[in-house]
Amino acid sequence: MPNELRERIAADVRQALADRTIVQRLEAGGQEVVRGSAAEFAADIDKQRLGAAENARVLGLKAAQPQ
């Protein structure tokens, strides 16, 4: 995704999260509202991906093979 588009989406999300009603509705639905930049979000996803891969390795899980 082009960086310009990513930043535009991030700006729209920040604007939406400035509305307390939206934040309350998200939280009421069980969502954790975390404010940050697009780069911080991408870094968090990478961290979660690495953690999941390590858990799979420790548990001896293998990727499913297509049938």
C-alpha positions as CSV (number, residue, x, y, z in Angstrom):
1,M,0.0,0.0,0.0
2,P,1.4,3.4,-0.9
3,N,2.6,5.3,2.2
4,E,0.5,8.4,1.2
5,L,-2.7,6.3,1.3
6,R,-1.6,4.6,4.6
7,E,-1.0,8.1,6.2
8,R,-4.4,9.3,4.9
9,I,-6.2,6.3,6.4
10,A,-4.3,6.9,9.7
11,A,-5.3,10.5,9.8
12,D,-9.0,9.5,9.2
13,V,-8.7,7.0,12.1
14,R,-7.2,9.5,14.4
15,Q,-10.0,11.9,13.6
16,A,-12.6,9.3,14.3
17,L,-11.0,8.4,17.6
18,A,-11.2,12.0,18.7
19,D,-15.0,11.4,19.0
20,R,-15.6,10.0,22.5
21,T,-18.9,8.5,21.3
22,I,-17.0,6.4,18.7
23,V,-14.4,5.3,21.3
24,Q,-17.1,4.3,23.8
25,R,-19.0,2.2,21.2
26,L,-15.8,0.5,20.2
27,E,-14.9,-0.3,23.8
28,A,-18.5,-1.4,24.5
29,G,-18.0,-4.0,21.7
30,G,-14.8,-5.3,23.4
31,Q,-12.4,-3.4,21.2
32,E,-9.2,-2.0,22.7
33,V,-8.6,1.5,21.3
34,V,-5.0,2.2,20.8
35,R,-3.9,5.5,19.3
36,G,-0.7,5.6,17.3
37,S,0.9,6.1,13.9
38,A,0.6,3.8,11.0
39,A,4.3,2.8,11.5
40,E,3.5,2.0,15.2
41,F,0.6,-0.2,14.1
42,A,2.7,-2.0,11.5
43,A,5.4,-2.6,14.1
44,D,2.8,-4.0,16.5
45,I,1.5,-6.4,13.9
46,D,5.0,-7.5,13.1
47,K,5.6,-8.1,16.8
48,Q,2.4,-10.2,17.1
49,R,3.3,-12.2,13.9
50,L,6.7,-13.0,15.3
51,G,5.2,-14.0,18.7
52,A,2.6,-16.3,17.0
53,A,5.4,-17.9,14.8
54,E,7.5,-18.5,18.0
55,N,4.5,-20.1,19.7
56,A,3.8,-22.3,16.7
57,R,7.5,-23.4,16.7
58,V,7.5,-24.2,20.4
59,L,4.3,-26.2,20.0
60,G,5.6,-28.0,16.9
61,L,2.7,-26.7,14.8
62,K,3.1,-26.9,11.0
63,A,1.3,-25.0,8.2
64,A,-1.6,-26.8,6.7
65,Q,-0.9,-28.4,3.3
66,P,-3.3,-27.6,0.5
67,Q,-5.4,-30.6,-0.6
